[in-house]
XYZ file of C-alpha atoms in Angstrom:
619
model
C 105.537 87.707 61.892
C 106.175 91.343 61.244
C 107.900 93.533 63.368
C 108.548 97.208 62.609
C 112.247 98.926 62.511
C 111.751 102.708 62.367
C 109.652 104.534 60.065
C 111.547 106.750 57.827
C 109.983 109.964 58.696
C 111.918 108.809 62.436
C 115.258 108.497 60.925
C 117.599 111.001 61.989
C 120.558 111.320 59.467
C 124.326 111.476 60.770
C 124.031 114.715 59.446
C 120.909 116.011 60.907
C 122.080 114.488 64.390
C 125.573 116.236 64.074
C 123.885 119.793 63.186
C 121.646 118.957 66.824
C 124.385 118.170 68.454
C 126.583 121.259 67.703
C 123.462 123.344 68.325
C 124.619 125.259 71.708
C 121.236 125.000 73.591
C 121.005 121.087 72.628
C 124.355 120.748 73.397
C 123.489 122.320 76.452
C 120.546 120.155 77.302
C 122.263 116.892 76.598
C 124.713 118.038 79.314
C 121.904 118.218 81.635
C 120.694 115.142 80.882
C 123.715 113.341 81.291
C 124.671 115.142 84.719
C 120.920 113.801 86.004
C 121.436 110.373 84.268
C 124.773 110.167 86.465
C 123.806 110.949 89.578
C 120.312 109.066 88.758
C 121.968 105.959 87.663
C 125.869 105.980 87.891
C 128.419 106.054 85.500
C 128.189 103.023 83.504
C 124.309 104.093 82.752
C 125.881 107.688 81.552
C 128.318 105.493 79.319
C 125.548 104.063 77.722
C 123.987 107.016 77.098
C 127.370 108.473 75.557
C 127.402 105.544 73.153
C 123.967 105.736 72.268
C 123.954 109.291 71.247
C 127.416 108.583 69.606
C 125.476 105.519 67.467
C 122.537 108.441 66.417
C 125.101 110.885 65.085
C 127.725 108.173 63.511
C 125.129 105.508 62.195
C 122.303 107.109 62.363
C 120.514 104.859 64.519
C 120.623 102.806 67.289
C 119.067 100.640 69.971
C 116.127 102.060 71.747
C 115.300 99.310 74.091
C 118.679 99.818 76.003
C 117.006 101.284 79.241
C 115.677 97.341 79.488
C 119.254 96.445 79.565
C 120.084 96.043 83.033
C 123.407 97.753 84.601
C 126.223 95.127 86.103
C 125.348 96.483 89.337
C 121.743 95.844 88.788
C 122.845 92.374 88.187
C 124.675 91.841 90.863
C 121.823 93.071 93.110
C 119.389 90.917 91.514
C 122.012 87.657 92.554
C 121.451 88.217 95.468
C 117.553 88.773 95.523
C 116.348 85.847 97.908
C 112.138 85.039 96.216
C 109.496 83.558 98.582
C 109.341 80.985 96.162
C 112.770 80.578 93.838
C 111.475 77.577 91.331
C 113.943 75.761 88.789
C 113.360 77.187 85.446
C 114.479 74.423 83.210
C 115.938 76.418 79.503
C 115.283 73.404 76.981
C 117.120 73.522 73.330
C 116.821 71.909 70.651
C 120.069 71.777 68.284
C 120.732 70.736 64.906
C 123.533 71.631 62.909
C 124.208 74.938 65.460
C 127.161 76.556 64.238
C 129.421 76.704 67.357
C 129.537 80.661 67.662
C 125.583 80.659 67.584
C 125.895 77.581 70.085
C 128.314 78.913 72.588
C 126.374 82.554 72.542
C 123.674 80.523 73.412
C 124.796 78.514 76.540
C 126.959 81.497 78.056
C 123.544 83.747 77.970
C 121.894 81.083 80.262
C 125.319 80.991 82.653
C 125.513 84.612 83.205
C 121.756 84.520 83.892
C 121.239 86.756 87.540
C 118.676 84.171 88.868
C 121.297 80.986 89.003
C 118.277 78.337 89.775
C 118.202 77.275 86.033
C 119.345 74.132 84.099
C 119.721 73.920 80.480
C 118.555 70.666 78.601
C 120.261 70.427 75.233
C 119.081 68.073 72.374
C 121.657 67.277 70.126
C 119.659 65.812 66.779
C 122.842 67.243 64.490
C 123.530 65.153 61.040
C 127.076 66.943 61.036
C 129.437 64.123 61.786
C 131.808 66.790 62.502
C 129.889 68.369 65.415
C 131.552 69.401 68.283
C 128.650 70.437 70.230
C 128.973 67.109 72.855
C 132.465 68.612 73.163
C 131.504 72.024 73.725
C 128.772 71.343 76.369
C 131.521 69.188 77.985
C 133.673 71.482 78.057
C 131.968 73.752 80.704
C 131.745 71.176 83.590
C 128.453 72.782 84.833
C 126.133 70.299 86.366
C 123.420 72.373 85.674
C 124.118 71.760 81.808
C 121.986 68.349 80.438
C 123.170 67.442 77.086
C 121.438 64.610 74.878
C 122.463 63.389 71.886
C 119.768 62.167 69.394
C 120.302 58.678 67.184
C 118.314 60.160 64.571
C 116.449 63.493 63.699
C 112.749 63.172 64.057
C 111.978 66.788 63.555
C 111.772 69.707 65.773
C 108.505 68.906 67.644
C 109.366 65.549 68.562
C 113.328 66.495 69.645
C 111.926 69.353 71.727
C 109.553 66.814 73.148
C 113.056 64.818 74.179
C 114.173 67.614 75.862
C 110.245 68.423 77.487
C 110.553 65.406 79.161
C 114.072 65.472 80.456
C 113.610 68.919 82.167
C 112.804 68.994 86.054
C 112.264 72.513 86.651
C 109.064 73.571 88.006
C 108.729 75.949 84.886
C 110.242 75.667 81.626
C 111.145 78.318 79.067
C 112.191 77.411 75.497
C 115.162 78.815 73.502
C 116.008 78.392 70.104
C 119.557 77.164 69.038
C 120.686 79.961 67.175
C 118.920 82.683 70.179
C 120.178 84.343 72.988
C 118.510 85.394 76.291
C 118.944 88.833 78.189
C 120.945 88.225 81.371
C 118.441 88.860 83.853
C 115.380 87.325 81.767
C 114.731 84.376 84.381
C 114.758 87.131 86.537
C 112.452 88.962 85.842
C 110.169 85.678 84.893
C 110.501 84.398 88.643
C 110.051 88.262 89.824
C 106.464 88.009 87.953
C 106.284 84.011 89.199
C 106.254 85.714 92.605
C 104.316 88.851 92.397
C 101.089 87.590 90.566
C 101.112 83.685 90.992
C 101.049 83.569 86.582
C 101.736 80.125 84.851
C 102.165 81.735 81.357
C 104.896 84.519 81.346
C 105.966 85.977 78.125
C 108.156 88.720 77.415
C 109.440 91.486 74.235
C 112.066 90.564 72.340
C 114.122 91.952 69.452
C 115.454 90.192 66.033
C 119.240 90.889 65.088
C 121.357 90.044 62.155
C 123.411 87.091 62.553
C 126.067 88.845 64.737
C 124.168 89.881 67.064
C 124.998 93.571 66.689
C 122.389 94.946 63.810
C 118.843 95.617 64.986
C 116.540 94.186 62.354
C 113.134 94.282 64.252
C 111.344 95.180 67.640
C 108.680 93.138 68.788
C 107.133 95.084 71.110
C 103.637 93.511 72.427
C 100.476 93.796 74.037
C 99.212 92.027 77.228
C 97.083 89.086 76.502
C 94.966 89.422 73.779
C 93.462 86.271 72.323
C 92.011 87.455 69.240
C 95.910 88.982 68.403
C 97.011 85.536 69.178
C 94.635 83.874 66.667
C 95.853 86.201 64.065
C 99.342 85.658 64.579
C 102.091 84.362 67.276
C 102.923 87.595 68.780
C 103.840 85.774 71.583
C 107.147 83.757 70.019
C 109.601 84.753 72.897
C 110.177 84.532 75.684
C 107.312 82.104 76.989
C 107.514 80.520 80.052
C 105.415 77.929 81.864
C 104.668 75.952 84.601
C 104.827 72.148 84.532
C 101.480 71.894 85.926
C 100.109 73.563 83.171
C 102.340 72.430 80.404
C 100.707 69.048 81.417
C 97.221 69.945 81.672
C 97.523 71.739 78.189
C 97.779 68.039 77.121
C 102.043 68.000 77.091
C 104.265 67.737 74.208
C 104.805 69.483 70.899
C 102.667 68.121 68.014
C 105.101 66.710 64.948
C 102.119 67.560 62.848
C 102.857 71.518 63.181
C 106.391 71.235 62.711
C 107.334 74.794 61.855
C 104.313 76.351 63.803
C 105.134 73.848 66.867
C 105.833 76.765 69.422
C 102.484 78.223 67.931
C 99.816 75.211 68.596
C 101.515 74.916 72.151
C 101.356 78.705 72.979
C 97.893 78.006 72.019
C 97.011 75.191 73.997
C 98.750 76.860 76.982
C 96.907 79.832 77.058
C 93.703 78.111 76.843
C 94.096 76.410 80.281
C 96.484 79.212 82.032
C 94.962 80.052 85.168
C 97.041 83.665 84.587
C 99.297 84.904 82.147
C 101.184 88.086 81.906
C 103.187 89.841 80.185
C 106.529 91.575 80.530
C 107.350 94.565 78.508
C 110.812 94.507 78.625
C 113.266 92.907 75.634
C 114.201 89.532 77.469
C 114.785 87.532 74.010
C 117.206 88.113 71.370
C 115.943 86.808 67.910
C 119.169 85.894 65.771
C 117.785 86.333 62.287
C 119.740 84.625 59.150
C 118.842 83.249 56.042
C 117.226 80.163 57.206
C 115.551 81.566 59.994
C 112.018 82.178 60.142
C 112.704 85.487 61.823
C 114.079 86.282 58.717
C 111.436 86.098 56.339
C 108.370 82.764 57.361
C 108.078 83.022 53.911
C 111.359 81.308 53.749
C 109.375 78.002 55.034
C 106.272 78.292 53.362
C 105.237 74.859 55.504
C 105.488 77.134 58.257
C 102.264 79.191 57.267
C 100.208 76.055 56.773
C 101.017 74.818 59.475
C 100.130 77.711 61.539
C 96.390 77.943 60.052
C 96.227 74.277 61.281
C 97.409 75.247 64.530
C 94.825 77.984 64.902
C 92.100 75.845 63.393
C 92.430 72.884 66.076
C 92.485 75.919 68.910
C 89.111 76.920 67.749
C 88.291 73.523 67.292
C 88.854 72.856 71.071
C 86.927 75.864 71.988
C 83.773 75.266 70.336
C 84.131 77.788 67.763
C 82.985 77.704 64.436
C 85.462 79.339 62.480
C 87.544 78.979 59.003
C 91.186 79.869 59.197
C 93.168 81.179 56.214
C 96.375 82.843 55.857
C 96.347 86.595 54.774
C 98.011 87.113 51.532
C 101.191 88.942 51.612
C 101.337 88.407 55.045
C 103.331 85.027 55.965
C 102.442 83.944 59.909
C 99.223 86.252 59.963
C 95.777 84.477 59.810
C 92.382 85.287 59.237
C 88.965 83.498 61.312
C 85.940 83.135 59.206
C 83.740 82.573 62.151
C 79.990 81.245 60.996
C 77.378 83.200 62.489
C 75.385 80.271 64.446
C 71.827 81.919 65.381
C 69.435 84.163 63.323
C 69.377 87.757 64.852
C 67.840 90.826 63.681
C 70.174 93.875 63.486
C 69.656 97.505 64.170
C 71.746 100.363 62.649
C 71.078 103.317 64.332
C 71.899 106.352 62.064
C 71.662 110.012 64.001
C 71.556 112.788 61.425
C 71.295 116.430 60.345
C 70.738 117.577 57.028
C 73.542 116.849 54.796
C 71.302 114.711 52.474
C 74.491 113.952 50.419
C 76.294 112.432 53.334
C 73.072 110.420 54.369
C 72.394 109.119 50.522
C 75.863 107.678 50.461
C 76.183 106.164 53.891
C 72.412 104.381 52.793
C 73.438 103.058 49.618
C 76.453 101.567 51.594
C 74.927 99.891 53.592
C 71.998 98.460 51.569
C 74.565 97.500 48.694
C 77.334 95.672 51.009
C 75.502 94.882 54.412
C 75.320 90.857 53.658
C 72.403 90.578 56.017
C 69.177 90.064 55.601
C 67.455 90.595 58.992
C 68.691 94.089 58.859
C 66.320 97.119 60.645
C 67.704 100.778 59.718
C 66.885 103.896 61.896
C 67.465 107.347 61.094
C 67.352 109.139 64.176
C 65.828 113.154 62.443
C 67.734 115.709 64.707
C 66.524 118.766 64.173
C 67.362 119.026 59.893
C 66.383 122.745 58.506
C 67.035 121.742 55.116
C 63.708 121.403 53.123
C 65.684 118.600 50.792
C 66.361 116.591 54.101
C 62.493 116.212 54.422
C 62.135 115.347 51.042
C 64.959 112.966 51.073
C 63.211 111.031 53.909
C 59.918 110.321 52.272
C 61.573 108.589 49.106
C 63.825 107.020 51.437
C 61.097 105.525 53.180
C 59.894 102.618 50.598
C 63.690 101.065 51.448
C 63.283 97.746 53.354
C 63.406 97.939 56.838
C 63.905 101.896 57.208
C 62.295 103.720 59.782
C 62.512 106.874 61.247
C 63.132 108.336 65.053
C 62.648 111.791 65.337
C 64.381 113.518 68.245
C 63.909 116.958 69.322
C 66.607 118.009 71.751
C 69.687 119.807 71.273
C 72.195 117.661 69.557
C 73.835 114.688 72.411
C 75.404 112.051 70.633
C 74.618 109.248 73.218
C 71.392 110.851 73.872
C 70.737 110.471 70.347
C 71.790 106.606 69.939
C 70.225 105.693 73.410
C 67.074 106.882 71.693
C 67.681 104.953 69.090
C 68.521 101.786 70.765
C 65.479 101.896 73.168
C 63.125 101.957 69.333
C 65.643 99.632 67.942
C 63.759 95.912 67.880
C 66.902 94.079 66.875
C 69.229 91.940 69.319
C 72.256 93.304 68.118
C 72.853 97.227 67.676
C 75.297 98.961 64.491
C 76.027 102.717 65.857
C 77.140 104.264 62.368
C 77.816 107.865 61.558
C 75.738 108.882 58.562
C 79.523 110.079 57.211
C 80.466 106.310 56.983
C 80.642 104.664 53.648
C 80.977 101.206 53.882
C 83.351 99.038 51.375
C 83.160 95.283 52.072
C 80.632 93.637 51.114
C 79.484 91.302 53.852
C 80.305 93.930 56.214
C 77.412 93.439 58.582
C 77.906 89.431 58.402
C 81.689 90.107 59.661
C 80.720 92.697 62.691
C 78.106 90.146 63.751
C 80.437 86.756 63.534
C 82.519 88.598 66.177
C 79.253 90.299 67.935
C 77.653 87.215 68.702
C 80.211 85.592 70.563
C 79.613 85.188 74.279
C 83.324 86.884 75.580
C 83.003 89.637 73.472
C 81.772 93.233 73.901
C 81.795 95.834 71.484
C 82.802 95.629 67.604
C 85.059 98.094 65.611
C 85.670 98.017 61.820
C 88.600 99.539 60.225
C 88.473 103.314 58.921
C 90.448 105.075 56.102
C 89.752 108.840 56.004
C 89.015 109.424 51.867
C 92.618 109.583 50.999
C 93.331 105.927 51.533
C 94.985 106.454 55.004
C 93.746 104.973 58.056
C 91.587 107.238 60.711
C 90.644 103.906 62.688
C 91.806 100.589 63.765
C 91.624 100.760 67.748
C 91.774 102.796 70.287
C 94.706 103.341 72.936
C 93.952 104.815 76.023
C 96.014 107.322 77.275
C 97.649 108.584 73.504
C 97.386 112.461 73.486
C 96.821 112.554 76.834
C 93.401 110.964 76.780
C 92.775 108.284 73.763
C 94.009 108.128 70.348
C 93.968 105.737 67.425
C 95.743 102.559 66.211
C 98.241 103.464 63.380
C 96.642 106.737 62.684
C 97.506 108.012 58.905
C 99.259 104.586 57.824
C 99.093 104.363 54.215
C 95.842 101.655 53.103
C 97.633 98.941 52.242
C 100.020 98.842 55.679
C 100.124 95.924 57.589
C 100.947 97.398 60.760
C 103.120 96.987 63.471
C 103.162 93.415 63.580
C 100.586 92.807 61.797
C 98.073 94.847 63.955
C 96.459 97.181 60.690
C 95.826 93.160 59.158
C 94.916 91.070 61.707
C 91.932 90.911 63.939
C 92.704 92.618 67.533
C 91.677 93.087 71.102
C 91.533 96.649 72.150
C 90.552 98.644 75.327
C 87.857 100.654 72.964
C 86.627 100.745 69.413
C 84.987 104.151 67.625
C 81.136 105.069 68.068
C 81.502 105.879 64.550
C 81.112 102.236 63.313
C 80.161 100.525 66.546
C 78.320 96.477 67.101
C 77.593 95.383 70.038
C 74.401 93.041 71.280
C 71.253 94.951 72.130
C 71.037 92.968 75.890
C 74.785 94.550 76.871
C 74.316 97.897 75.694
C 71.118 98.099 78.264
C 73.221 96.243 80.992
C 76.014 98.749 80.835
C 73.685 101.872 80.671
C 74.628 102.377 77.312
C 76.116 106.131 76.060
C 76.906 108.246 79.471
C 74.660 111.119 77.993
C 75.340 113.450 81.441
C 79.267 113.663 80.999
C 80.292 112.713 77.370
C 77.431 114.081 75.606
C 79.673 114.655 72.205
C 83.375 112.968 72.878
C 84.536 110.271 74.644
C 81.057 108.429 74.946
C 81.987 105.281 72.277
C 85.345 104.833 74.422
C 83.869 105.259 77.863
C 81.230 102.666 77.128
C 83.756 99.999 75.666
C 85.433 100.431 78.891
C 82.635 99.745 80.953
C 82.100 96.623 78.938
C 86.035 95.850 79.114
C 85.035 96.450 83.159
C 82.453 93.497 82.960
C 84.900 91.248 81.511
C 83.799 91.604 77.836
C 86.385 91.757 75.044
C 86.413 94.760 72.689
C 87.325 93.198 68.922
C 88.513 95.548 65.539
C 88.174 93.481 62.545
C 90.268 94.991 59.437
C 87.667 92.878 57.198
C 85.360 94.752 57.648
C 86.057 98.541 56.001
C 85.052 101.683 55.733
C 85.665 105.286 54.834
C 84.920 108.024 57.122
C 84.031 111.374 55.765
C 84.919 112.479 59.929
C 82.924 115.089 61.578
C 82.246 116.486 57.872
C 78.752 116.937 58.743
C 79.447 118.715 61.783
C 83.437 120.024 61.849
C 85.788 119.182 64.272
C 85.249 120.091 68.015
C 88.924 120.511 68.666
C 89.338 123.215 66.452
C 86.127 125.146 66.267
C 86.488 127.173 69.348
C 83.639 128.736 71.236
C 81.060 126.886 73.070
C 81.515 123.547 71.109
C 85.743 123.767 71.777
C 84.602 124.346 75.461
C 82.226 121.378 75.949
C 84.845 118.924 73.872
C 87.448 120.254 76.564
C 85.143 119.127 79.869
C 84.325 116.110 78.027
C 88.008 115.302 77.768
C 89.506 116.360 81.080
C 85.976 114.525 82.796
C 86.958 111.119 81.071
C 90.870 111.973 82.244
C 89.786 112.124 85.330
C 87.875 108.948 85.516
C 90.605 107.018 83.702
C 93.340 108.738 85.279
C 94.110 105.023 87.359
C 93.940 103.112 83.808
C 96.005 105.904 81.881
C 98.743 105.625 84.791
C 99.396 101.547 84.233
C 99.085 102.242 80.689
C 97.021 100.807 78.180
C 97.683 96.720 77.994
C 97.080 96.503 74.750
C 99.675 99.031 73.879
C 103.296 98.846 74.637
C 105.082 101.314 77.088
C 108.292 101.431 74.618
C 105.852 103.575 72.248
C 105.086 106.943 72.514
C 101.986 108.809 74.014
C 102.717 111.642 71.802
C 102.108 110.866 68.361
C 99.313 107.852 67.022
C 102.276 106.732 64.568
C 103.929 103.855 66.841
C 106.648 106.104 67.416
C 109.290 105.091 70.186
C 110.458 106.589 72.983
């Protein structure tokens, strides 16, 4: 999996961040802050601080997640924190070979955890004659501490599977040998346990080098998404589950995905969880070294194959007919093929104005690369002046399945594709700006594989503007203050945060610009809200009402595009005047009726990243 470190236009040199620093007013301000941060948080918080900002201007970077870090006294509180329900966690581990630094790291970040109803099953399947690890686990006299020592090793499914079945707790977590948990991770977990009743807890995490002191990676995730999770194991660490389900997911790791074993289980879990949830806070330190697949997967090219096999039973089980393959130049990411099961007739609706140019291109697109023969195209004529428009139509007319819509009133976006969807005869509707130019061929096929899907609301494809950068791949709520876009101006060939610009995802809302959804929910929702977002905010509003219904919202990076945006009609934001005006209600109506959704925060975003900027910055 790939995680993402800083992006260089972030990095603040030693010498930029001294220059700050001896600034007087930023001097002045940091004062401030640390005077509020004191009497806020206490002293050893305003240490931190001090050492963080002393990091920035010595290294030139440092640790961002520290606010998860809990304080000693926050520790000590949490001790003595009494739950309704305080379950044994059982911590299994599976060694081999653990060097004994990596090993007693380990063990002491379970004993210092601040919820003390743990035990920690060790499995021992070392080929080092010398090992002292027996010794070492001895050597604490804590009876919470289970060590087994393996005759042989059978591989790492089948000695986790050892230590599976010698746990008691209620839950179990797992930990990797050469891994280290935050000290008040089970606390939090059995916080969560308590609060919302979940089965399936998983957390953030970070990779370091092998000391433990050099950030490599953040893994900061989304909430449950399960079309993320069939592109790649964000999940990893920490994951957490109940017995009950761990048994009715069918038990034990599978020796067949050795090297994706976490992977098929995570999968299998999740598919019979009653609840899971997800804690945004770094709970799971990620030791990365040369043999570790945190490392570089690519290091245990097994590893990727079995992880398509992993996927490929989970749709298997589900009933879905999909193909998985791994993404090239992506190790741990996967693409679904699905096969599109049922004949269906599909509507693009295409509103337009003039700007023949725009229209010719965005035509030949779609004719050239749709993949799909049942295919009905509308052109829904709003109000053109240009002579050439009219002539345009008539030779456009002898193209297969084009028809035209004319509509008279002033120009409404959703008024406009309502229009069209009520003329539309197909069962699935393709909202598509005539300022689109589609690129992959098949495009239509790989909208509709998702489309047709039961669970799933509306479609998004990914976007570059004409430079090669990306315009679209998602939208977060609450970026800018209202909604913005996934990985906004990330160069073509990015893969994204990890993996997120490669992989299929689950988002709150997808663009209008390029839009699939089924004909039968775009009725049930009331389709475009023509009254209050006549211009903006309409494609994201109505993915949200679907999101409301229960329906997933999907972007699929295979299918692409370039978007010529608002070239046909300029940009609202900037154009001041009466169109400026109406973008500016639009925005603060839909702020207003998000404001609840916008204040948790988007769950398919991450509250370490910034609201600011649509560049995964942090905070």
């Amino acid at each position: 999996m790939s995680g993402r470190v800083k992006d260089p236009s972030e990095r603040d040199s030693v010498g930029k961040a001294l220059r700050r620093t001896a600034n007087p007013s930023h001097f002045s301000s940091l004062v401030r802050r640390g005077v509020q941060c004191y009497r806020e948080r206490g002293g050893e918080a305003l240490a931190r601080e001090i050492s963080y900002r002393v990091d920035l201007m010595t290294k030139g970077e440092s640790w961002r997640f520290r606010a998860d870090i809990p304080l000693r006294r926050e520790l000590r509180e949490q001790q003595k924190i009494i739950f309704p329900h305080m379950p044994l966690v059982s911590v299994v581990v599976p060694l081999y070979n653990t060097p004994e630094r990596f090993f007693k790291e380990m063990v002491e970040s379970v004993r210092v955890q601040s919820y003390q109803n743990w035990e920690l099953v060790l499995v021992d399947a070392s080929n080092d004659p010398k090992s002292k690890l027996g010794k070492l686990a001895a050597k604490y006299k804590d009876g919470r501490i289970n060590y087994c020592r393996l005759a042989k090793n059978e591989g790492i499914a089948a000695n986790t599977n050892v230590g599976l079945a010698e746990a008691s707790g209620e839950f179990i977590a797992l930990l990797d040998h050469d891994d280290v948990l935050s000290s008040n991770a089970l606390y939090e977990v059995v916080r969560v346990i308590n609060e919302t009743g979940a089965d399936f807890i998983y957390s953030d995490e970070i990779v370091l080098d092998a000391s433990l002191k050099k950030l490599s990676e953040y893994h900061f995730k989304p909430d449950f998404s399960p079309d993320t999770l069939r592109g790649c194991n964000y999940i990893t660490h920490l994951a957490v589950f109940s017995r009950e389900l761990f048994q009715r997911a069918g038990g034990g790791e599978r020796p067949e995905f050795d090297g994706a074993q976490d992977y098929d289980l995570i999968l299998r879990l999740t598919e019979k969880a009653n609840r899971v949830e997800h804690i945004p806070k770094v709970l799971y330190y990620w030791r990365g070294h040369a043999a570790s697949t945190s490392s570089d997967m690519s290091a245990k090219p097994y590893a990727v194959a079995a992880g398509a096999g992993a996927v490929q039973a989970h749709l298997d089980r589900l009933g879905l007919d999909g193909k998985v393959v791994p993404i090239e130049g992506c190790p741990g990411a996967y693409r679904t093929q699905y096969k599109v099961c049922a004949p269906a007739r599909v509507s693009v609706l295409i509103p337009n104005k003039d700007h023949v140019d725009d229209l010719k291109r965005c035509l030949a697109a779609l004719y050239k690369n749709a993949g799909w023969k049942d295919l009905e195209v509308i052109v829904i004529e709003n109000n053109s002046t240009d002579p050439a428009t009219m002539e345009f139509y008539k030779a456009a007319a002898r193209l297969p399945g084009l028809r035209f819509l004319k509509y008279s009133g002033p120009f409404n976006f959703s008024a406009i594709n309502n229009a069209g969807a009520q003329f539309a005869t197909g069962d699935y509707l393709l909202l598509l700006n005539n300022d689109v130019e589609i690129e992959t061929p098949g495009f239509v096929q790989e909208m509709l594989s998702y489309a047709q899907r039961p669970d799933v609301g509306a479609v998004g494809a990914k976007l570059f503007y004409p430079d090669g950068t990306v315009q679209h791949a998602g939208v977060f709520i609450g970026l800018g203050g209202s909604a913005g876009h996934n990985h906004k101006g990330h160069p073509r060939d990015s893969a994204g945060d990890m993996y997120r610009l490669a992989t299929t995802q689950n988002f709150c809302a997808v663009t209008g610009a390029c839009l699939m959804v089924k004909k039968s929910l775009y009725q049930a929702v009331g389709g475009l809200d023509e009254k209050n977002f006549a211009v903006a905010y309409n494609d994201v509003d109505f993915c949200l009402k679907l999101r409301a219904k229960g329906y997933l919202n999907v972007m699929t990076p295979f299918a692409t595009a370039v978007h010529h945006e608002s070239k046909s009609r300029g940009d609202d934001t900037q154009c001041g005047g009466e169109r400026q005006a109406r973008y500016e209600a639009e925005k603060a109506r839909f702020v207003e009726k998000y404001a609840a959704l916008m204040e948790r925060g988007d769950p398919y975003y991450n509250p370490h990243f910034t609201l600011l900027y649509e560049n995964y910055g942090y905070k």
